[in-house]
CSV table of C-alpha atoms in Angstrom, one decimal:
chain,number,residue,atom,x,y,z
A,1,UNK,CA,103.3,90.7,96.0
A,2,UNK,CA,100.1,89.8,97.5
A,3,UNK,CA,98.4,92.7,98.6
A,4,UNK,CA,97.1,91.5,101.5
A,5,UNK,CA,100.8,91.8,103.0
A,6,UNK,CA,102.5,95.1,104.4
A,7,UNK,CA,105.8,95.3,103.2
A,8,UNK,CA,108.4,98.0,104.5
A,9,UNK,CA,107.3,99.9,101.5
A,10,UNK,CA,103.9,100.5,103.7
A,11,UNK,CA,105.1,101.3,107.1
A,12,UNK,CA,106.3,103.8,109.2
A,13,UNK,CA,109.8,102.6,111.3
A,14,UNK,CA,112.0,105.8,111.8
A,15,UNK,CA,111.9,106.0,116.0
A,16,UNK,CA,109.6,103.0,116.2
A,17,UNK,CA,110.8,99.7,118.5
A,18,UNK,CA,110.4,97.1,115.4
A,19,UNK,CA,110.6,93.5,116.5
A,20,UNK,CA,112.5,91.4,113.9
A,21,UNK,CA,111.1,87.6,113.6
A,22,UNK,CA,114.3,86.0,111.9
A,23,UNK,CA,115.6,82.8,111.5
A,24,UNK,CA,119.4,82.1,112.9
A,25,UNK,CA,118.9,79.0,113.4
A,26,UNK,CA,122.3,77.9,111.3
A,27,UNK,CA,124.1,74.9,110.9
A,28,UNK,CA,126.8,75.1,113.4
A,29,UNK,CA,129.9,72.4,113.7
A,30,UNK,CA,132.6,72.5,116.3
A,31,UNK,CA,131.4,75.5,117.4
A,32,UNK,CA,132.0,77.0,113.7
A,33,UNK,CA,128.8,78.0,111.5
A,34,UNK,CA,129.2,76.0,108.3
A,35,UNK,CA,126.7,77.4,106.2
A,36,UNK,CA,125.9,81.7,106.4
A,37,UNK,CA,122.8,81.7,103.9
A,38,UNK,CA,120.4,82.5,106.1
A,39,UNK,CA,122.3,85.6,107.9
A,40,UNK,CA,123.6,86.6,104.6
A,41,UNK,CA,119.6,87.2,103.5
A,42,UNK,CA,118.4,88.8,106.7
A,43,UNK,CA,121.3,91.5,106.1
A,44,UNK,CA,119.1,93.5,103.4
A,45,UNK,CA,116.1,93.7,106.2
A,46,UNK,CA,118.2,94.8,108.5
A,47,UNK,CA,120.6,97.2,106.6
A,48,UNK,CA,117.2,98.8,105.6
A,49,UNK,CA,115.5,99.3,109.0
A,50,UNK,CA,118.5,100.6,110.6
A,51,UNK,CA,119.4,103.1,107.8
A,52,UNK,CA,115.7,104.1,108.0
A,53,UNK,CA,116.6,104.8,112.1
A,54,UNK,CA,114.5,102.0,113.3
A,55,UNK,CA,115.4,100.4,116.8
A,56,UNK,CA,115.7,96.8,115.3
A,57,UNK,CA,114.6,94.4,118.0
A,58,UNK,CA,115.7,90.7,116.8
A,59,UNK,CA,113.6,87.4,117.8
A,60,UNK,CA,114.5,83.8,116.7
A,61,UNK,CA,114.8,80.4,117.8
A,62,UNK,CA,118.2,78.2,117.6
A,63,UNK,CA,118.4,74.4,117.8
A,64,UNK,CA,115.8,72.5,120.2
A,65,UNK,CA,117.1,72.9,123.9
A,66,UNK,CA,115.0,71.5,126.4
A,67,UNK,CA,114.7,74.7,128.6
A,68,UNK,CA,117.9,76.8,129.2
A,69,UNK,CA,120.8,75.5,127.6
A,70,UNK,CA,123.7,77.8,127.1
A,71,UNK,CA,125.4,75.4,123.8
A,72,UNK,CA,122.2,76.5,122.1
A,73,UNK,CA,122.7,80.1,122.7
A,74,UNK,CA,122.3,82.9,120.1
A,75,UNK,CA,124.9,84.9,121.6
A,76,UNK,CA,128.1,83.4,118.7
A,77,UNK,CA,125.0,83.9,116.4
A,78,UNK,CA,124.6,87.7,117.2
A,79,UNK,CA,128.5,88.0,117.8
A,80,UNK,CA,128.7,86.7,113.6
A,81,UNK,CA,125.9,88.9,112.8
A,82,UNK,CA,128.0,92.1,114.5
A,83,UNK,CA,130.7,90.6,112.0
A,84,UNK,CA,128.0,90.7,108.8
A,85,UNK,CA,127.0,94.1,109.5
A,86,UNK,CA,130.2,95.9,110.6
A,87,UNK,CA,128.6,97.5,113.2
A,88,UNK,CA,127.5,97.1,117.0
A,89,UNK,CA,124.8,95.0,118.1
A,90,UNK,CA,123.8,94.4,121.6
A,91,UNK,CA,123.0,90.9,123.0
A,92,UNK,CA,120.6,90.3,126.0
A,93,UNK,CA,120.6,86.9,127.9
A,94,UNK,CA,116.4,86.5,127.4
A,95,UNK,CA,113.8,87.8,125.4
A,96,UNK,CA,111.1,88.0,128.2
A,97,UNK,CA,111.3,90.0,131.2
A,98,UNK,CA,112.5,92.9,132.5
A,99,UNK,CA,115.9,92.9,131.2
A,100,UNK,CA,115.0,92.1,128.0
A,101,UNK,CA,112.6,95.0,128.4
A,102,UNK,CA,115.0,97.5,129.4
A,103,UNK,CA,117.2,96.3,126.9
A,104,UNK,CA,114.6,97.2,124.5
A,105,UNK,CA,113.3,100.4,125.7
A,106,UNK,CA,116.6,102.0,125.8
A,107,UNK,CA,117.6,101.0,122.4
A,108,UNK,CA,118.7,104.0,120.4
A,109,UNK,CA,117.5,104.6,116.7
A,110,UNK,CA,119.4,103.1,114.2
A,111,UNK,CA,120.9,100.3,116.5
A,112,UNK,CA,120.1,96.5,116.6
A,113,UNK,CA,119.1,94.7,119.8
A,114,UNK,CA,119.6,90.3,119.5
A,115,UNK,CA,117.4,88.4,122.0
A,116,UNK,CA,118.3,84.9,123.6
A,117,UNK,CA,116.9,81.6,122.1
A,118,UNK,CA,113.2,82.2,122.1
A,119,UNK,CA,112.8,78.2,122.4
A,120,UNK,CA,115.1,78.5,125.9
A,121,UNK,CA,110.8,79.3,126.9
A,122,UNK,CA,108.6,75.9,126.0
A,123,UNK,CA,106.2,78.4,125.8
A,124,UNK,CA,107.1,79.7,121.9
A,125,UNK,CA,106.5,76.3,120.4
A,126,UNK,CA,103.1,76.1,122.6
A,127,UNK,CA,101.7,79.1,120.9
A,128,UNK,CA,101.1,80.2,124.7
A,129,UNK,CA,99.1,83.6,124.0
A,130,UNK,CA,100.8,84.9,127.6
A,131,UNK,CA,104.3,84.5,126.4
A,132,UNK,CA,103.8,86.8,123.2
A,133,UNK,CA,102.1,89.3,125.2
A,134,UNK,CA,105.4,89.9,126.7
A,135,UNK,CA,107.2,89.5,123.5
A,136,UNK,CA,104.8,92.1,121.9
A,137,UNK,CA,106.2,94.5,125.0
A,138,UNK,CA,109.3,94.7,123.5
A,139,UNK,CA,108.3,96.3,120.3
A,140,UNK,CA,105.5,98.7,118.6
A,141,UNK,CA,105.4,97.2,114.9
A,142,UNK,CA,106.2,93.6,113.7
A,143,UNK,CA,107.7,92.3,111.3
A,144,UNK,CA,108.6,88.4,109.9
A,145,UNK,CA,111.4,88.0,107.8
A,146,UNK,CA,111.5,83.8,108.4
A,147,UNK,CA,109.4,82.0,105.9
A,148,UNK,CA,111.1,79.1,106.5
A,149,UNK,CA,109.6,78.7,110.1
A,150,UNK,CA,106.2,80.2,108.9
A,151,UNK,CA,104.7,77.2,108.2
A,152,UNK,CA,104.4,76.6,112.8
A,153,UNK,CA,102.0,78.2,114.8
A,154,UNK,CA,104.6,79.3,117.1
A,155,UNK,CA,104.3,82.4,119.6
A,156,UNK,CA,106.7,84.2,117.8
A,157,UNK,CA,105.6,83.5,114.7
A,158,UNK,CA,101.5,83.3,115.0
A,159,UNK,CA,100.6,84.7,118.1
A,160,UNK,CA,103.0,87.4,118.4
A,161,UNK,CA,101.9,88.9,114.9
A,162,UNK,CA,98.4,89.2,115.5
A,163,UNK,CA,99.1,92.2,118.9
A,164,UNK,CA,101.2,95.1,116.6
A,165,UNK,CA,100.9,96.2,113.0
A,166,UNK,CA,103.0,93.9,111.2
A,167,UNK,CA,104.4,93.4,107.7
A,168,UNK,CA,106.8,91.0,105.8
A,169,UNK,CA,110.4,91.8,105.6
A,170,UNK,CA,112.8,91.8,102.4
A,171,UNK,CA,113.0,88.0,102.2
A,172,UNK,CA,110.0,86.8,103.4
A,173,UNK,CA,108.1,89.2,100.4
A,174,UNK,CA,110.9,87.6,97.4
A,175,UNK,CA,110.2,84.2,99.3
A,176,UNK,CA,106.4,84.9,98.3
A,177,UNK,CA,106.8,86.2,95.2
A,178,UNK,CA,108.9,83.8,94.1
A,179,UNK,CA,106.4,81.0,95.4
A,180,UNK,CA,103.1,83.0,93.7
A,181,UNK,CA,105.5,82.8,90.1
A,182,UNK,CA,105.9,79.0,90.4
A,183,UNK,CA,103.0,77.7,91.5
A,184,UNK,CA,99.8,80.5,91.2
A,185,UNK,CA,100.5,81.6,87.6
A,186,UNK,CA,103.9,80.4,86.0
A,187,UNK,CA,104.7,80.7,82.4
A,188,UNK,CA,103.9,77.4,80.9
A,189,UNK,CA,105.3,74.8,80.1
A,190,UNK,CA,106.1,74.0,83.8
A,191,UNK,CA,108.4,70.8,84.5
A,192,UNK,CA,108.9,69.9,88.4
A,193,UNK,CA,111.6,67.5,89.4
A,194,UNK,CA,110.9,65.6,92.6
A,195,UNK,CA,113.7,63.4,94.3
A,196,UNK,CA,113.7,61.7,97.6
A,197,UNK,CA,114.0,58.9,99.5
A,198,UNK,CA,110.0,58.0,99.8
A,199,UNK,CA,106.6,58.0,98.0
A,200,UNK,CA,104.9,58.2,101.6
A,201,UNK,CA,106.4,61.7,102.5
A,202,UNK,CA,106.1,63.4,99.1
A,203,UNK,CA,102.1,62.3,98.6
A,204,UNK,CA,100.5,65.4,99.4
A,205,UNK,CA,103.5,67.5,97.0
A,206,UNK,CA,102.8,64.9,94.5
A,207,UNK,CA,99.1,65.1,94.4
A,208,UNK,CA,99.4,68.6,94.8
A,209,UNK,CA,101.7,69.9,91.9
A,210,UNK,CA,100.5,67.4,89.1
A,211,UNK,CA,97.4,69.6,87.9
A,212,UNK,CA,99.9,72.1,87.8
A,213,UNK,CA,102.6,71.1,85.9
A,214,UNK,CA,103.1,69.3,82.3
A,215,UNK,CA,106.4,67.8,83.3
A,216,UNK,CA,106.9,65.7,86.2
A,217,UNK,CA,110.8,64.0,86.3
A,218,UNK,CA,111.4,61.7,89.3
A,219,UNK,CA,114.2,61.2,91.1
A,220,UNK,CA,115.8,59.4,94.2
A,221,UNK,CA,114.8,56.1,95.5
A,222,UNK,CA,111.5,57.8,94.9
A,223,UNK,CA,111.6,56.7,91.2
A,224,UNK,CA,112.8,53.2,91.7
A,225,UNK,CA,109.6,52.9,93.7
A,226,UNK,CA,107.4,54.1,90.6
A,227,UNK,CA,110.1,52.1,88.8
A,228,UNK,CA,109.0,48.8,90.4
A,229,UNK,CA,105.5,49.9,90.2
A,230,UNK,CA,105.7,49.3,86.5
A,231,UNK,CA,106.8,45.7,86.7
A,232,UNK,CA,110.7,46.8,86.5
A,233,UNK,CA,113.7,45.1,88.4
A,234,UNK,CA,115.2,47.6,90.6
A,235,UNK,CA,117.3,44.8,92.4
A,236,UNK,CA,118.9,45.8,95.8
A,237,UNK,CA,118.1,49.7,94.8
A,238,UNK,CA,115.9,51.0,97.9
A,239,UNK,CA,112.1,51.3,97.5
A,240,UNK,CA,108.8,51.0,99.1
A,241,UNK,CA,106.6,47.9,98.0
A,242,UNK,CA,103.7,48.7,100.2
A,243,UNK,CA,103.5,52.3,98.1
A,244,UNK,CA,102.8,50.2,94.4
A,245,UNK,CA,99.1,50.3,94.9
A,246,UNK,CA,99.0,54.6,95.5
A,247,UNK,CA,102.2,54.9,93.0
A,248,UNK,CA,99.8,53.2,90.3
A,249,UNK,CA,97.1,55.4,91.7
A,250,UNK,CA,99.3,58.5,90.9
A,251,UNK,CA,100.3,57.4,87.6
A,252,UNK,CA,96.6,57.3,86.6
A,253,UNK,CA,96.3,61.2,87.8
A,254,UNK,CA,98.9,62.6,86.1
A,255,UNK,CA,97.6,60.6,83.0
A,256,UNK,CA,94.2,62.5,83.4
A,257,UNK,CA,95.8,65.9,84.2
A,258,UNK,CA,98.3,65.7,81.1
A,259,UNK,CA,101.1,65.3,83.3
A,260,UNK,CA,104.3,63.2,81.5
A,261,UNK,CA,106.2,61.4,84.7
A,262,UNK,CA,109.7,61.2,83.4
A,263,UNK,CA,111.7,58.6,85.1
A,264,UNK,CA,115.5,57.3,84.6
A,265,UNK,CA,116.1,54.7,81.4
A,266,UNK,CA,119.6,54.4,83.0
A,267,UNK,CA,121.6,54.9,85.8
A,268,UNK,CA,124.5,54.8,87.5
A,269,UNK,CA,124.9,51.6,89.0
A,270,UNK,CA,127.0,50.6,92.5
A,271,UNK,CA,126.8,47.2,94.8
A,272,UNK,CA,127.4,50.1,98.0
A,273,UNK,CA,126.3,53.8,98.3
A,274,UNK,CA,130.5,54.5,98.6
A,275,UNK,CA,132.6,56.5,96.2
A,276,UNK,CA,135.2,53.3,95.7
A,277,UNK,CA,132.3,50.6,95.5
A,278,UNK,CA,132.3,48.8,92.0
A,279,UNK,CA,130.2,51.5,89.8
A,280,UNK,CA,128.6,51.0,86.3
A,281,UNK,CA,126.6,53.1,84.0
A,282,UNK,CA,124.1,50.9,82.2
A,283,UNK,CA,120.4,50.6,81.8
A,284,UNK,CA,118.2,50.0,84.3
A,285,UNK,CA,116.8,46.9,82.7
A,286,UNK,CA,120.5,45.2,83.2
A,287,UNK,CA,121.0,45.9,86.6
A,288,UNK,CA,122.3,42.7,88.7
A,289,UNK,CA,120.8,41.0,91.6
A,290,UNK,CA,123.5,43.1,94.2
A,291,UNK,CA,123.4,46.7,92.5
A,292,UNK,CA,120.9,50.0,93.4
A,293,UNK,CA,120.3,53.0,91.3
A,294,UNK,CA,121.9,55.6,92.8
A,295,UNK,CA,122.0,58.2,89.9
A,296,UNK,CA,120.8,58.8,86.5
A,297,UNK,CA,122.2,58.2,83.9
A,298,UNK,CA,123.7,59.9,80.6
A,299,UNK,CA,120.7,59.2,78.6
A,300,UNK,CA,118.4,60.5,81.3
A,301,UNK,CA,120.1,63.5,81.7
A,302,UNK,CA,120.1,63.9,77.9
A,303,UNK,CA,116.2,63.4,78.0
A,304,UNK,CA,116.1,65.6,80.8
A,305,UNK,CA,118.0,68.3,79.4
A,306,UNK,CA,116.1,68.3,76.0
A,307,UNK,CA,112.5,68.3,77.9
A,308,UNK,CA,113.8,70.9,80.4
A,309,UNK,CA,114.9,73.2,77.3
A,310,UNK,CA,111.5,73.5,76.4
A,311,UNK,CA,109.8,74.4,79.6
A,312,UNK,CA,109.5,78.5,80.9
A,313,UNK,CA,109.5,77.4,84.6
A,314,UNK,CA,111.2,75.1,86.8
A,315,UNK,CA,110.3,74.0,90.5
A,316,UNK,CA,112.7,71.5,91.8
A,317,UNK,CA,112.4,69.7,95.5
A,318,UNK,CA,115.1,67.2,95.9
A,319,UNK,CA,118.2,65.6,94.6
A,320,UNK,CA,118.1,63.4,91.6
A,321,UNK,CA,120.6,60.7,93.5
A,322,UNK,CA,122.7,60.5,96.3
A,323,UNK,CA,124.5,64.0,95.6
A,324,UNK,CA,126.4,63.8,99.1
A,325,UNK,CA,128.3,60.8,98.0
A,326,UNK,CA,130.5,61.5,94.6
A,327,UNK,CA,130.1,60.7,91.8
A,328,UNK,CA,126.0,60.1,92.3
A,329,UNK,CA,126.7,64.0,92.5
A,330,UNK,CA,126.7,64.0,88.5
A,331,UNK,CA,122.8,64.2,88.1
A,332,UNK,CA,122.0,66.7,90.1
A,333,UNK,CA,125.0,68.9,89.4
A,334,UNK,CA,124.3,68.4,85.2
A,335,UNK,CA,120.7,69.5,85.5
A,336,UNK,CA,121.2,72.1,87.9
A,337,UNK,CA,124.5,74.0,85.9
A,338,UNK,CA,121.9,73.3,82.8
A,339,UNK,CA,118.8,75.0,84.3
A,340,UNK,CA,120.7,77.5,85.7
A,341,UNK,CA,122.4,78.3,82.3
A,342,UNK,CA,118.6,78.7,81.2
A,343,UNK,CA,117.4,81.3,83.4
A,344,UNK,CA,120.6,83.6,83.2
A,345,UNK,CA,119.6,83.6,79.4
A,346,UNK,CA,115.9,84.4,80.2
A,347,UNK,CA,114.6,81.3,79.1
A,348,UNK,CA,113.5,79.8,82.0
A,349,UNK,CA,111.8,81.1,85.6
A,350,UNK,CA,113.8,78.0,88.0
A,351,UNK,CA,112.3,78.0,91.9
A,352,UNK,CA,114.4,75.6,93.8
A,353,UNK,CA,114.1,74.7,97.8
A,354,UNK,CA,113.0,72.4,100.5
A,355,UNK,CA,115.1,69.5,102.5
A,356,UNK,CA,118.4,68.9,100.9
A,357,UNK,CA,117.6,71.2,98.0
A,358,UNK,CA,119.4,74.2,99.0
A,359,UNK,CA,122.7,72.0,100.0
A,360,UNK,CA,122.4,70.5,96.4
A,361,UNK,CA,122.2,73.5,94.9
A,362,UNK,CA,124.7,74.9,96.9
A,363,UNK,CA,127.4,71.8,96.1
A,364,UNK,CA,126.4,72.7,92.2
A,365,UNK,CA,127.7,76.2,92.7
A,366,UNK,CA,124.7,77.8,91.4
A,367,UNK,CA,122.9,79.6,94.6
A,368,UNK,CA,122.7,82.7,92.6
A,369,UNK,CA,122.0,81.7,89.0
A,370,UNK,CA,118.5,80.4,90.0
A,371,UNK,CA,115.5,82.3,90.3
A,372,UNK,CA,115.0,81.8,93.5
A,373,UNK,CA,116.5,79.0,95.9
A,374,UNK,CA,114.7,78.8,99.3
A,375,UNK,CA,116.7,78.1,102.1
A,376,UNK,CA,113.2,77.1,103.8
A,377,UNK,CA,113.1,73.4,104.5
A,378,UNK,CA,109.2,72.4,106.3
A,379,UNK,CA,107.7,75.8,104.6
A,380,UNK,CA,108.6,75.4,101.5
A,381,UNK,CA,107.4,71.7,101.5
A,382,UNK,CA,104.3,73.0,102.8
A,383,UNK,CA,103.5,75.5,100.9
A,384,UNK,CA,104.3,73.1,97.7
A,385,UNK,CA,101.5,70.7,99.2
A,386,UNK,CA,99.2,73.5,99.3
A,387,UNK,CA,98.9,74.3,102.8
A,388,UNK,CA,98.1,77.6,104.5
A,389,UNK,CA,101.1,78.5,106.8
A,390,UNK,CA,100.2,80.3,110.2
A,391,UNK,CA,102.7,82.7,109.6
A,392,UNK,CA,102.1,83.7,106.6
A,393,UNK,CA,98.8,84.1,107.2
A,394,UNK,CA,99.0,85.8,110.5
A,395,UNK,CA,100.7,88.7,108.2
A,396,UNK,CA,97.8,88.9,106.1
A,397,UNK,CA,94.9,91.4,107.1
């Protein structure tokens, strides 16, 4: 890792108040959580400082309430968390103030401590230096364990780290690592596969990862824009005219840069994105005047696979086709069971994340056979553009 981060290799917790920037914010329906990745990947943190007696303080955010709203409280976040760990955790109803304080201060060693919804203040998405001045009360070191919200200059997440010795918990360091092996110095050759619904979102990425990679395969109604681009009929498929001029513009980069842009040959064809509308697999150059791509092919996927066999690393931001509607599944699910069949046989390094990527990878059954798959939607789209992410920079130094 980057030695300009602590880990909790470096520090000192045993006794200490440590506050715990994490990310709960889960998908919840019905009042049920429907997806436990994130909790399941803060437990190692968390095992770790309490076994090393540290009085674990826990900060996040949950939804976007507009001031105090109680359906947006942590508390049936902490209460499935007490479940996770097996063991008691205490919940108090703010994270500012002098019950949160008390809360804090008479924490024992070894025992975990859940804050309300940091966003219940408007001050922790304002950066507001006053309200992590009181956070920092609540705590002697800090730590950030939530890549995935690292790339806003929130109070908890910016301001917050820069009043206590800080360092990066267990996920946030594999997060990094696993970023610095795909983008900074992977094993060549590198293939990325980009899918989406837009050029005009994915420039930056685009322009971004094209001097770094040999492969490039496109996928979504992304591709039927580069698609049209080249003077081909994409009928009713969706796609943005006004984006030919910069597509064209792109295609001459990645020429210079000795990037191949794969795109489909074929598809899998449909007059309505619905599992019983009339569906065809043909080529792209016989679609009809009523039909959209909505999936690749078997030839692509062929192509795909063969290209992708050859490659050492893999870095893959969004679906190849409309995976939540079966069977435009197939494409996604063919490359991903392939790629991860690569790297469990050491052939290939496979980085995965951002948007709908973790859900995709999820719905392929192979969450664990990748590399790494970050459940990080913004940060990880950020960080593939290039940027420098406040929070990650705030635990540098």
């Amino acid at each position: 890792m980057d030695a300009k981060f602590k880990s909790l290799d470096d520090i000192h917790v045993s006794g200490k108040r440590v506050i715990l920037r994490a990310d709960l914010n889960l998908p919840v329906a019905n009042g049920k959580i429907t997806d436990h990745t994130r909790l399941e990947r803060l437990l190692p943190t968390l095992r770790e400082l309490t076994e090393k007696n540290a009085r674990v303080i826990v900060l996040s955010h949950f939804g976007r309430p507009k001031g105090r709203d109680m359906k947006q409280s942590l508390a049936p976040i902490a209460a499935a968390l007490e479940q996770a760990l097996g063991i008691d955790i205490k919940f108090v109803s703010d994270c500012i103030g002098a019950d949160a304080l008390a809360a804090a201060q008479t924490l024992q060693d070894g025992k975990i401590l859940v804050c309300e919804n940091l966003r219940f203040h408007e001050a922790e998405e304002k950066n507001d230096p006053d309200f992590a001045a009181q956070l920092a009360q609540l705590g002697e070191i800090y730590i950030n364990d939530a890549f995935s919200v690292s790339h806003r200059a929130h109070a908890s997440v910016y301001g917050l780290a820069q009043k206590l010795p800080r360092a990066a918990g267990r996920m946030m360091e594999a997060e990094l690592r696993a970023l610095a092996s795909a983008l900074e110095h992977p094993r060549p050759p590198v293939m990325a596969i980009a899918g989406g619904s837009k050029v005009s979102t994915k420039l930056e990425l685009l322009n971004n990862i094209i001097p770094r990679v040999q492969k490039l395969v496109l996928g979504g109604a992304m591709a039927n824009t580069f698609l049209f681009a080249q003077g081909k009929n994409v009928a009713a498929s969706m796609h943005e005219k006004d984006m030919v001029e910069t597509v064209r513009e792109i295609m001459i980069t990645a020429g210079k840069h000795g990037c191949e842009i794969i795109l489909p040959t074929d598809a899998q064809l449909a007059d309505a994105v619905k599992s019983n509308a009339n569906i065809r697999t043909a080529q792209i150059a016989d679609i009809q005047p009523n039909e959209m791509i909505l999936d690749f092919g078997p030839e692509s996927l062929a192509r795909v696979e063969k290209i992708l066999g050859e490659c050492q690393t893999l870095l893959w931001n969004g679906p190849l086709g409309v995976f939540e509607v079966p069977p435009f599944d197939k494409g996604t699910v063919e490359i991903a069971k392939f790629a991860a069949a690569q790297t469990q046989a050491g052939k290939l390094t496979s980085i995965a994340g951002g948007g709908d990527t973790a859900a995709a990878m999820n719905h392929a059954d192979v969450m664990d056979q990748f590399t790494y798959i970050s459940t990080a939607g913004g940060a990880f789209l950020e960080w593939l553009e290039g940027k420098t992410l406040p929070g990650v920079a705030a635990l540098a130094g």
